[in-house]
mmCIF file of C-alpha atoms in Angstrom:
data_model
loop_
_atom_site.group_PDB
_atom_site.id
_atom_site.type_symbol
_atom_site.label_atom_id
_atom_site.label_comp_id
_atom_site.label_asym_id
_atom_site.label_seq_id
_atom_site.Cartn_x
_atom_site.Cartn_y
_atom_site.Cartn_z
ATOM 1 C CA MET A 27 30.304 42.448 3.047
ATOM 2 C CA ALA A 28 33.753 40.960 2.830
ATOM 3 C CA SER A 29 34.541 38.852 -0.182
ATOM 4 C CA SER A 30 37.592 36.918 -1.224
ATOM 5 C CA GLY A 31 38.897 34.797 -4.041
ATOM 6 C CA THR A 32 36.804 34.428 -7.162
ATOM 7 C CA GLY A 33 33.317 34.206 -5.647
ATOM 8 C CA PRO A 34 31.001 35.717 -3.071
ATOM 9 C CA ARG A 35 30.633 34.761 0.575
ATOM 10 C CA ARG A 36 27.036 34.221 1.509
ATOM 11 C CA VAL A 37 25.621 36.902 3.822
ATOM 12 C CA THR A 38 25.032 35.471 7.299
ATOM 13 C CA ILE A 39 22.870 36.423 10.238
ATOM 14 C CA ASP A 40 26.051 37.654 11.948
ATOM 15 C CA ASP A 41 26.623 40.130 9.096
ATOM 16 C CA VAL A 42 23.123 41.513 9.595
ATOM 17 C CA ALA A 43 23.645 41.722 13.336
ATOM 18 C CA GLU A 44 26.900 43.636 12.902
ATOM 19 C CA ALA A 45 25.377 46.036 10.373
ATOM 20 C CA ALA A 46 22.356 46.736 12.589
ATOM 21 C CA GLY A 47 24.385 46.928 15.792
ATOM 22 C CA VAL A 48 22.388 44.206 17.543
ATOM 23 C CA SER A 49 22.828 40.589 18.631
ATOM 24 C CA ARG A 50 22.092 37.639 16.356
ATOM 25 C CA GLN A 51 19.216 36.719 18.697
ATOM 26 C CA THR A 52 17.674 40.116 18.038
ATOM 27 C CA VAL A 53 18.048 39.611 14.303
ATOM 28 C CA SER A 54 16.312 36.242 14.579
ATOM 29 C CA ARG A 55 13.440 37.773 16.544
ATOM 30 C CA ALA A 56 13.055 40.613 14.024
ATOM 31 C CA LEU A 57 13.096 38.373 10.976
ATOM 32 C CA ASN A 58 10.675 35.896 12.520
ATOM 33 C CA ASP A 59 8.361 38.648 13.795
ATOM 34 C CA LYS A 60 8.610 37.364 17.363
ATOM 35 C CA GLY A 61 7.950 40.673 19.040
ATOM 36 C CA GLU A 62 9.968 41.235 22.241
ATOM 37 C CA ILE A 63 11.933 44.016 20.503
ATOM 38 C CA GLY A 64 11.180 47.652 19.760
ATOM 39 C CA VAL A 65 9.651 48.768 16.476
ATOM 40 C CA SER A 66 12.642 50.955 15.576
ATOM 41 C CA THR A 67 15.094 48.136 16.321
ATOM 42 C CA LYS A 68 13.087 45.703 14.202
ATOM 43 C CA GLN A 69 13.034 48.168 11.317
ATOM 44 C CA ARG A 70 16.790 48.720 11.607
ATOM 45 C CA VAL A 71 17.354 44.975 11.363
ATOM 46 C CA LEU A 72 15.031 44.618 8.373
ATOM 47 C CA ASP A 73 16.725 47.524 6.598
ATOM 48 C CA ALA A 74 20.163 45.982 7.215
ATOM 49 C CA ALA A 75 19.004 42.589 5.948
ATOM 50 C CA LEU A 76 17.590 44.150 2.797
ATOM 51 C CA ALA A 77 20.703 46.240 2.139
ATOM 52 C CA LEU A 78 22.990 43.211 2.526
ATOM 53 C CA GLY A 79 20.776 40.922 0.448
ATOM 54 C CA TYR A 80 20.411 38.534 3.382
ATOM 55 C CA ARG A 81 18.299 35.457 2.789
ATOM 56 C CA PRO A 82 17.585 33.201 5.787
ATOM 57 C CA SER A 83 18.895 29.696 5.282
ATOM 58 C CA ARG A 84 16.325 26.990 4.657
ATOM 59 C CA PHE A 85 18.156 25.084 7.376
ATOM 60 C CA ALA A 86 17.437 27.832 9.909
ATOM 61 C CA ARG A 87 13.761 27.529 9.007
ATOM 62 C CA GLY A 88 13.919 23.787 9.711
ATOM 63 C CA LEU A 89 12.817 22.763 6.217
ATOM 64 C CA VAL A 90 15.605 20.291 5.448
ATOM 65 C CA ARG A 91 18.364 18.344 7.116
ATOM 66 C CA GLN A 92 21.385 20.515 7.742
ATOM 67 C CA ASP A 93 23.638 18.319 5.616
ATOM 68 C CA THR A 94 21.436 18.640 2.512
ATOM 69 C CA PHE A 95 21.569 21.438 -0.028
ATOM 70 C CA SER A 96 19.201 22.242 -2.853
ATOM 71 C CA VAL A 97 20.625 23.720 -6.059
ATOM 72 C CA GLY A 98 18.847 25.299 -8.998
ATOM 73 C CA LEU A 99 20.505 24.296 -12.294
ATOM 74 C CA VAL A 100 19.543 26.712 -15.084
ATOM 75 C CA ILE A 101 20.004 25.434 -18.657
ATOM 76 C CA PRO A 102 19.071 27.384 -21.810
ATOM 77 C CA ASP A 103 18.054 24.463 -24.006
ATOM 78 C CA LEU A 104 17.875 20.826 -22.936
ATOM 79 C CA LEU A 105 17.170 19.819 -26.547
ATOM 80 C CA ASN A 106 20.764 20.818 -27.305
ATOM 81 C CA PRO A 107 22.892 17.744 -26.506
ATOM 82 C CA PHE A 108 25.769 19.904 -25.242
ATOM 83 C CA PHE A 109 23.675 21.403 -22.460
ATOM 84 C CA THR A 110 22.211 17.982 -21.712
ATOM 85 C CA GLU A 111 25.723 16.584 -21.205
ATOM 86 C CA VAL A 112 26.691 19.480 -18.910
ATOM 87 C CA ALA A 113 23.465 19.075 -16.928
ATOM 88 C CA ALA A 114 24.034 15.322 -16.568
ATOM 89 C CA ALA A 115 27.540 15.960 -15.222
ATOM 90 C CA ALA A 116 26.274 18.546 -12.731
ATOM 91 C CA LEU A 117 23.477 16.242 -11.591
ATOM 92 C CA ASP A 118 25.911 13.379 -11.104
ATOM 93 C CA ALA A 119 28.267 15.561 -9.063
ATOM 94 C CA ALA A 120 25.408 16.884 -6.931
ATOM 95 C CA ARG A 121 23.970 13.429 -6.331
ATOM 96 C CA GLY A 122 27.389 12.316 -5.132
ATOM 97 C CA ARG A 123 27.067 14.936 -2.388
ATOM 98 C CA GLY A 124 23.520 13.925 -1.504
ATOM 99 C CA TRP A 125 22.131 17.216 -2.806
ATOM 100 C CA HIS A 126 18.745 17.927 -4.307
ATOM 101 C CA VAL A 127 18.897 19.466 -7.797
ATOM 102 C CA VAL A 128 16.074 21.208 -9.617
ATOM 103 C CA VAL A 129 16.696 21.666 -13.358
ATOM 104 C CA TYR A 130 15.134 24.592 -15.214
ATOM 105 C CA ASP A 131 15.077 24.954 -19.003
ATOM 106 C CA THR A 132 14.666 28.606 -19.973
ATOM 107 C CA GLY A 133 14.306 27.924 -23.693
ATOM 108 C CA ASP A 134 17.085 30.497 -24.163
ATOM 109 C CA ARG A 135 14.487 33.235 -23.530
ATOM 110 C CA VAL A 136 15.243 36.215 -21.309
ATOM 111 C CA GLU A 137 11.723 36.464 -19.903
ATOM 112 C CA GLU A 138 11.720 32.761 -19.038
ATOM 113 C CA GLU A 139 15.091 33.164 -17.316
ATOM 114 C CA ARG A 140 13.794 36.114 -15.322
ATOM 115 C CA GLY A 141 10.700 34.198 -14.247
ATOM 116 C CA THR A 142 12.794 31.164 -13.324
ATOM 117 C CA LEU A 143 15.053 33.156 -11.018
ATOM 118 C CA GLU A 144 12.055 34.814 -9.365
ATOM 119 C CA VAL A 145 10.581 31.392 -8.610
ATOM 120 C CA ILE A 146 13.677 29.522 -7.432
ATOM 121 C CA ALA A 147 15.142 32.211 -5.150
ATOM 122 C CA SER A 148 13.036 30.953 -2.249
ATOM 123 C CA GLN A 149 13.386 27.267 -3.104
ATOM 124 C CA VAL A 150 17.123 26.603 -3.409
ATOM 125 C CA ASP A 151 20.385 27.391 -1.648
ATOM 126 C CA ALA A 152 22.465 28.211 -4.730
ATOM 127 C CA VAL A 153 22.032 28.815 -8.454
ATOM 128 C CA VAL A 154 24.304 27.256 -11.071
ATOM 129 C CA GLY A 155 24.117 27.509 -14.837
ATOM 130 C CA TYR A 156 23.833 29.621 -17.947
ATOM 131 C CA LEU A 157 22.422 33.083 -17.255
ATOM 132 C CA SER A 158 22.216 35.939 -19.733
ATOM 133 C CA LEU A 159 20.550 38.694 -17.689
ATOM 134 C CA PRO A 160 22.664 41.647 -16.479
ATOM 135 C CA GLU A 161 24.473 40.879 -13.234
ATOM 136 C CA ASP A 162 22.671 43.536 -11.217
ATOM 137 C CA GLU A 163 19.334 41.995 -12.190
ATOM 138 C CA ILE A 164 20.539 38.481 -11.383
ATOM 139 C CA ALA A 165 21.723 39.739 -7.984
ATOM 140 C CA ARG A 166 18.349 41.339 -7.282
ATOM 141 C CA LEU A 167 16.393 38.258 -8.311
ATOM 142 C CA THR A 168 18.571 35.746 -6.434
ATOM 143 C CA ARG A 169 18.552 37.805 -3.218
ATOM 144 C CA GLY A 170 21.903 36.858 -1.755
ATOM 145 C CA LEU A 171 22.170 33.289 -3.041
ATOM 146 C CA PRO A 172 25.553 32.037 -4.230
ATOM 147 C CA VAL A 173 25.528 32.131 -8.042
ATOM 148 C CA VAL A 174 27.955 30.197 -10.262
ATOM 149 C CA LEU A 175 27.889 31.228 -13.926
ATOM 150 C CA ILE A 176 28.966 28.741 -16.595
ATOM 151 C CA ASP A 177 30.757 29.999 -19.715
ATOM 152 C CA ARG A 178 30.329 33.647 -18.716
ATOM 153 C CA LYS A 179 32.932 35.765 -16.996
ATOM 154 C CA HIS A 180 31.581 37.552 -13.939
ATOM 155 C CA ARG A 181 32.342 41.259 -13.648
ATOM 156 C CA THR A 182 31.808 41.720 -9.919
ATOM 157 C CA GLU A 183 32.646 39.695 -6.810
ATOM 158 C CA ARG A 184 28.945 38.995 -6.366
ATOM 159 C CA PHE A 185 29.295 35.933 -8.627
ATOM 160 C CA SER A 186 31.675 33.131 -9.530
ATOM 161 C CA SER A 187 32.386 31.757 -13.010
ATOM 162 C CA ILE A 188 33.369 28.488 -14.641
ATOM 163 C CA LEU A 189 34.954 29.419 -17.969
ATOM 164 C CA ILE A 190 35.755 27.587 -21.192
ATOM 165 C CA ASP A 191 39.285 28.087 -22.500
ATOM 166 C CA GLY A 192 39.247 26.696 -26.002
ATOM 167 C CA GLU A 193 41.819 28.957 -27.603
ATOM 168 C CA ALA A 194 44.591 26.346 -27.753
ATOM 169 C CA GLY A 195 42.171 23.818 -29.208
ATOM 170 C CA VAL A 196 41.009 26.206 -31.938
ATOM 171 C CA HIS A 197 44.627 27.034 -32.831
ATOM 172 C CA ALA A 198 45.317 23.301 -33.087
ATOM 173 C CA ALA A 199 42.306 22.891 -35.388
ATOM 174 C CA ILE A 200 43.440 25.640 -37.763
ATOM 175 C CA ARG A 201 46.997 24.270 -37.795
ATOM 176 C CA HIS A 202 45.557 20.852 -38.606
ATOM 177 C CA LEU A 203 43.614 22.309 -41.536
ATOM 178 C CA THR A 204 46.535 24.302 -42.897
ATOM 179 C CA GLY A 205 48.759 21.269 -42.509
ATOM 180 C CA ALA A 206 46.348 19.427 -44.785
ATOM 181 C CA GLY A 207 46.773 22.165 -47.401
ATOM 182 C CA HIS A 208 43.728 24.346 -46.704
ATOM 183 C CA ARG A 209 44.193 28.087 -47.217
ATOM 184 C CA HIS A 210 40.588 29.229 -47.685
ATOM 185 C CA ILE A 211 38.955 28.542 -44.315
ATOM 186 C CA GLY A 212 35.638 30.001 -43.186
ATOM 187 C CA MET A 213 33.645 29.997 -39.960
ATOM 188 C CA LEU A 214 30.018 29.600 -38.936
ATOM 189 C CA ASP A 215 29.581 31.710 -35.788
ATOM 190 C CA HIS A 216 26.431 31.785 -33.646
ATOM 191 C CA ALA A 217 23.638 34.228 -34.448
ATOM 192 C CA GLU A 218 22.141 34.676 -30.963
ATOM 193 C CA ARG A 219 24.058 37.856 -30.139
ATOM 194 C CA SER A 220 24.991 40.869 -32.216
ATOM 195 C CA GLU A 221 28.689 40.746 -31.315
ATOM 196 C CA PRO A 222 31.112 38.012 -32.467
ATOM 197 C CA SER A 223 31.576 35.126 -30.046
ATOM 198 C CA ILE A 224 34.773 34.440 -28.122
ATOM 199 C CA ARG A 225 35.187 31.396 -30.365
ATOM 200 C CA HIS A 226 35.178 33.745 -33.343
ATOM 201 C CA GLU A 227 37.964 35.716 -31.658
ATOM 202 C CA TRP A 228 39.946 32.506 -31.172
ATOM 203 C CA PHE A 229 39.376 31.656 -34.838
ATOM 204 C CA ASP A 230 40.599 35.108 -35.936
ATOM 205 C CA ALA A 231 43.730 34.790 -33.815
ATOM 206 C CA ALA A 232 44.473 31.286 -35.102
ATOM 207 C CA MET A 233 44.008 32.327 -38.725
ATOM 208 C CA SER A 234 46.246 35.359 -38.219
ATOM 209 C CA ALA A 235 48.913 33.177 -36.616
ATOM 210 C CA CYS A 236 48.878 31.048 -39.775
ATOM 211 C CA GLY A 237 49.055 34.119 -42.013
ATOM 212 C CA LEU A 238 45.502 33.710 -43.342
ATOM 213 C CA ASP A 239 42.535 36.047 -43.766
ATOM 214 C CA SER A 240 39.655 35.320 -41.375
ATOM 215 C CA GLY A 241 36.934 37.387 -43.023
ATOM 216 C CA SER A 242 34.856 34.499 -44.425
ATOM 217 C CA VAL A 243 32.193 34.213 -41.718
ATOM 218 C CA ALA A 244 28.439 33.595 -41.632
ATOM 219 C CA ARG A 245 26.050 33.486 -38.664
ATOM 220 C CA ALA A 246 24.081 30.378 -37.715
ATOM 221 C CA ASP A 247 21.257 29.624 -35.329
ATOM 222 C CA GLN A 248 22.414 26.984 -32.857
ATOM 223 C CA SER A 249 20.561 24.108 -34.492
ATOM 224 C CA VAL A 250 21.074 21.560 -37.250
ATOM 225 C CA GLU A 251 18.763 23.574 -39.492
ATOM 226 C CA GLY A 252 20.689 26.743 -38.643
ATOM 227 C CA GLY A 253 23.935 25.075 -39.669
ATOM 228 C CA GLU A 254 22.421 23.985 -42.959
ATOM 229 C CA ARG A 255 21.187 27.463 -43.830
ATOM 230 C CA ALA A 256 24.406 29.161 -42.745
ATOM 231 C CA LEU A 257 26.719 26.882 -44.736
ATOM 232 C CA GLN A 258 24.649 27.420 -47.857
ATOM 233 C CA GLU A 259 24.900 31.188 -47.315
ATOM 234 C CA LEU A 260 28.640 31.005 -46.591
ATOM 235 C CA LEU A 261 29.456 28.989 -49.699
ATOM 236 C CA ALA A 262 27.284 31.239 -51.858
ATOM 237 C CA ARG A 263 29.370 34.207 -50.723
ATOM 238 C CA TYR A 264 32.731 32.423 -50.632
ATOM 239 C CA PRO A 265 32.638 29.524 -53.125
ATOM 240 C CA ASP A 266 36.411 28.977 -52.916
ATOM 241 C CA LEU A 267 36.301 27.786 -49.297
ATOM 242 C CA THR A 268 37.716 24.325 -48.756
ATOM 243 C CA ALA A 269 37.312 24.131 -44.956
ATOM 244 C CA VAL A 270 34.902 25.480 -42.327
ATOM 245 C CA PHE A 271 35.196 25.765 -38.540
ATOM 246 C CA THR A 272 31.866 25.989 -36.693
ATOM 247 C CA PHE A 273 30.766 27.490 -33.377
ATOM 248 C CA ASN A 274 29.570 24.104 -32.145
ATOM 249 C CA ASP A 275 29.003 20.507 -33.179
ATOM 250 C CA ILE A 276 25.263 20.927 -33.748
ATOM 251 C CA ILE A 277 25.927 23.638 -36.346
ATOM 252 C CA ALA A 278 28.658 21.435 -37.857
ATOM 253 C CA ILE A 279 26.238 18.522 -38.270
ATOM 254 C CA GLY A 280 23.836 20.840 -40.068
ATOM 255 C CA ALA A 281 26.708 22.013 -42.275
ATOM 256 C CA LEU A 282 27.540 18.384 -43.020
ATOM 257 C CA ARG A 283 23.985 17.808 -44.261
ATOM 258 C CA ALA A 284 24.076 20.996 -46.356
ATOM 259 C CA ALA A 285 27.426 20.056 -47.929
ATOM 260 C CA ARG A 286 26.008 16.702 -48.976
ATOM 261 C CA ARG A 287 22.967 18.401 -50.511
ATOM 262 C CA LEU A 288 25.205 20.881 -52.353
ATOM 263 C CA GLY A 289 27.288 18.069 -53.819
ATOM 264 C CA ARG A 290 30.406 18.754 -51.740
ATOM 265 C CA GLN A 291 31.948 15.583 -50.384
ATOM 266 C CA VAL A 292 33.340 15.835 -46.840
ATOM 267 C CA PRO A 293 36.281 15.939 -46.340
ATOM 268 C CA ARG A 294 37.465 15.665 -49.964
ATOM 269 C CA ASP A 295 35.734 18.851 -51.184
ATOM 270 C CA LEU A 296 35.073 20.532 -47.847
ATOM 271 C CA ALA A 297 36.638 19.846 -44.445
ATOM 272 C CA LEU A 298 34.479 20.498 -41.374
ATOM 273 C CA VAL A 299 35.572 21.034 -37.755
ATOM 274 C CA GLY A 300 33.102 21.479 -34.897
ATOM 275 C CA PHE A 301 33.462 22.577 -31.288
ATOM 276 C CA ASP A 302 32.173 20.898 -28.073
ATOM 277 C CA GLY A 303 33.103 17.238 -28.550
ATOM 278 C CA LEU A 304 29.594 15.811 -28.362
ATOM 279 C CA GLY A 305 29.184 12.060 -28.469
ATOM 280 C CA LEU A 306 26.695 12.752 -31.255
ATOM 281 C CA GLY A 307 29.636 13.625 -33.498
ATOM 282 C CA THR A 308 30.641 9.951 -33.641
ATOM 283 C CA LEU A 309 27.194 8.924 -34.903
ATOM 284 C CA VAL A 310 27.228 10.934 -38.131
ATOM 285 C CA GLU A 311 28.951 9.947 -41.358
ATOM 286 C CA PRO A 312 31.735 10.946 -41.698
ATOM 287 C CA GLN A 313 32.482 11.206 -37.980
ATOM 288 C CA LEU A 314 32.997 14.811 -36.913
ATOM 289 C CA THR A 315 36.423 16.268 -36.208
ATOM 290 C CA THR A 316 35.948 18.611 -33.273
ATOM 291 C CA VAL A 317 37.564 20.774 -30.606
ATOM 292 C CA ALA A 318 36.384 18.747 -27.626
ATOM 293 C CA LEU A 319 35.510 20.063 -24.189
ATOM 294 C CA ASP A 320 35.390 17.956 -21.059
ATOM 295 C CA THR A 321 31.684 18.526 -20.341
ATOM 296 C CA ARG A 322 31.853 16.384 -17.214
ATOM 297 C CA SER A 323 34.482 18.684 -15.737
ATOM 298 C CA LEU A 324 32.370 21.704 -16.663
ATOM 299 C CA GLY A 325 29.341 20.497 -14.723
ATOM 300 C CA ALA A 326 31.347 19.021 -11.844
ATOM 301 C CA LEU A 327 33.418 22.181 -11.359
ATOM 302 C CA ALA A 328 30.280 24.297 -11.155
ATOM 303 C CA VAL A 329 28.896 22.084 -8.399
ATOM 304 C CA GLU A 330 32.243 22.030 -6.564
ATOM 305 C CA GLN A 331 32.403 25.828 -6.593
ATOM 306 C CA ALA A 332 28.815 26.077 -5.342
ATOM 307 C CA ALA A 333 29.681 23.651 -2.529
ATOM 308 C CA ARG A 334 32.626 25.746 -1.453
ATOM 309 C CA LEU A 335 30.573 28.929 -1.433
ATOM 310 C CA LEU A 336 27.769 27.293 0.532
ATOM 311 C CA THR A 337 29.974 25.705 3.159
ATOM 312 C CA GLY A 338 32.336 28.661 3.553
ATOM 313 C CA SER A 339 35.402 26.569 2.721
ATOM 314 C CA GLY A 340 36.646 29.185 0.241
ATOM 315 C CA PRO A 341 36.242 29.291 -3.546
ATOM 316 C CA LEU A 342 38.474 27.438 -5.948
ATOM 317 C CA PRO A 343 41.361 29.556 -7.307
ATOM 318 C CA GLU A 344 40.879 31.084 -10.742
ATOM 319 C CA ASP A 345 43.342 28.771 -12.472
ATOM 320 C CA GLN A 346 41.143 25.817 -11.482
ATOM 321 C CA LEU A 347 37.938 27.392 -12.805
ATOM 322 C CA LYS A 348 38.694 26.952 -16.501
ATOM 323 C CA VAL A 349 37.934 23.940 -18.650
ATOM 324 C CA GLY A 350 40.245 23.467 -21.612
ATOM 325 C CA ALA A 351 39.602 21.878 -24.997
ATOM 326 C CA GLU A 352 41.638 19.727 -27.350
ATOM 327 C CA LEU A 353 41.418 18.844 -31.009
ATOM 328 C CA ARG A 354 39.900 15.430 -31.640
ATOM 329 C CA VAL A 355 40.642 14.408 -35.234
ATOM 330 C CA ARG A 356 38.098 12.080 -36.813
ATOM 331 C CA GLU A 357 36.939 11.785 -40.424
ATOM 332 C CA SER A 358 35.440 15.139 -41.429
ATOM 333 C CA ALA A 359 38.786 17.003 -41.559
#
């Protein structure tokens, strides 16, 4: 199957016809079990459809109006305000197109994600969201659907990706901290995966650029309670720290609570910088300094890319598939 740009082209009935060496009418008869064709020809068509990952359009089956799409939006944790903001943006963008959207919360569990994809493959026209399964398994489960991954770089042309580029924002955050006199700066990275996050890599690079050691790191579950526990652990190991950068705002809010409990006043005794730019960061005291993402662009871009893949208008170029971040200085640093 031909593919171009940064995402896949959906397999069509014409692709199956070409692969099987028959007409599109013959393909339609074979897939709809209409008879009127030989057994060997029908099997050749079915084999070609399976090999190409062809999935008949819901429109061809007459289930919906031909100007309406249905999209499955997969979110790992709707209790996390960041994912809620991204989902709201995607829903708003889809509603503006008159699309139907079905939202699935996987609870950040692999088995739940696998079961979700098995269920929605026959119910939607595209899948958008946060997926952690290996790409070959996602491809098998989605059976030819366009798939747009958020915050995960695709490795094959089978998928498209909307990426977060927060490196400049993290560098700005570390420069802001060093400009305020901080030299002992730590990080609370996420604990969900064994390897360091890309945000940890950005932190390392920013610290190195400022001539500082970046070894003061602890892992945190992505929750307020996780941030509390991780900051306590970090400060127990590195009591000289005067500033901490966190993987996200939720962890930072937990760290803020832990600092207060430990008798460290923020920002006088300990500066805190989050990442994500959640509105929630303005509701805590002191208000959270953060590297802020445009979550509305993140959700809207994912829907735009899905639309282009579904309608065959061509995917967005790679330089338009990244969402940047900028430092938003408030009271905590």
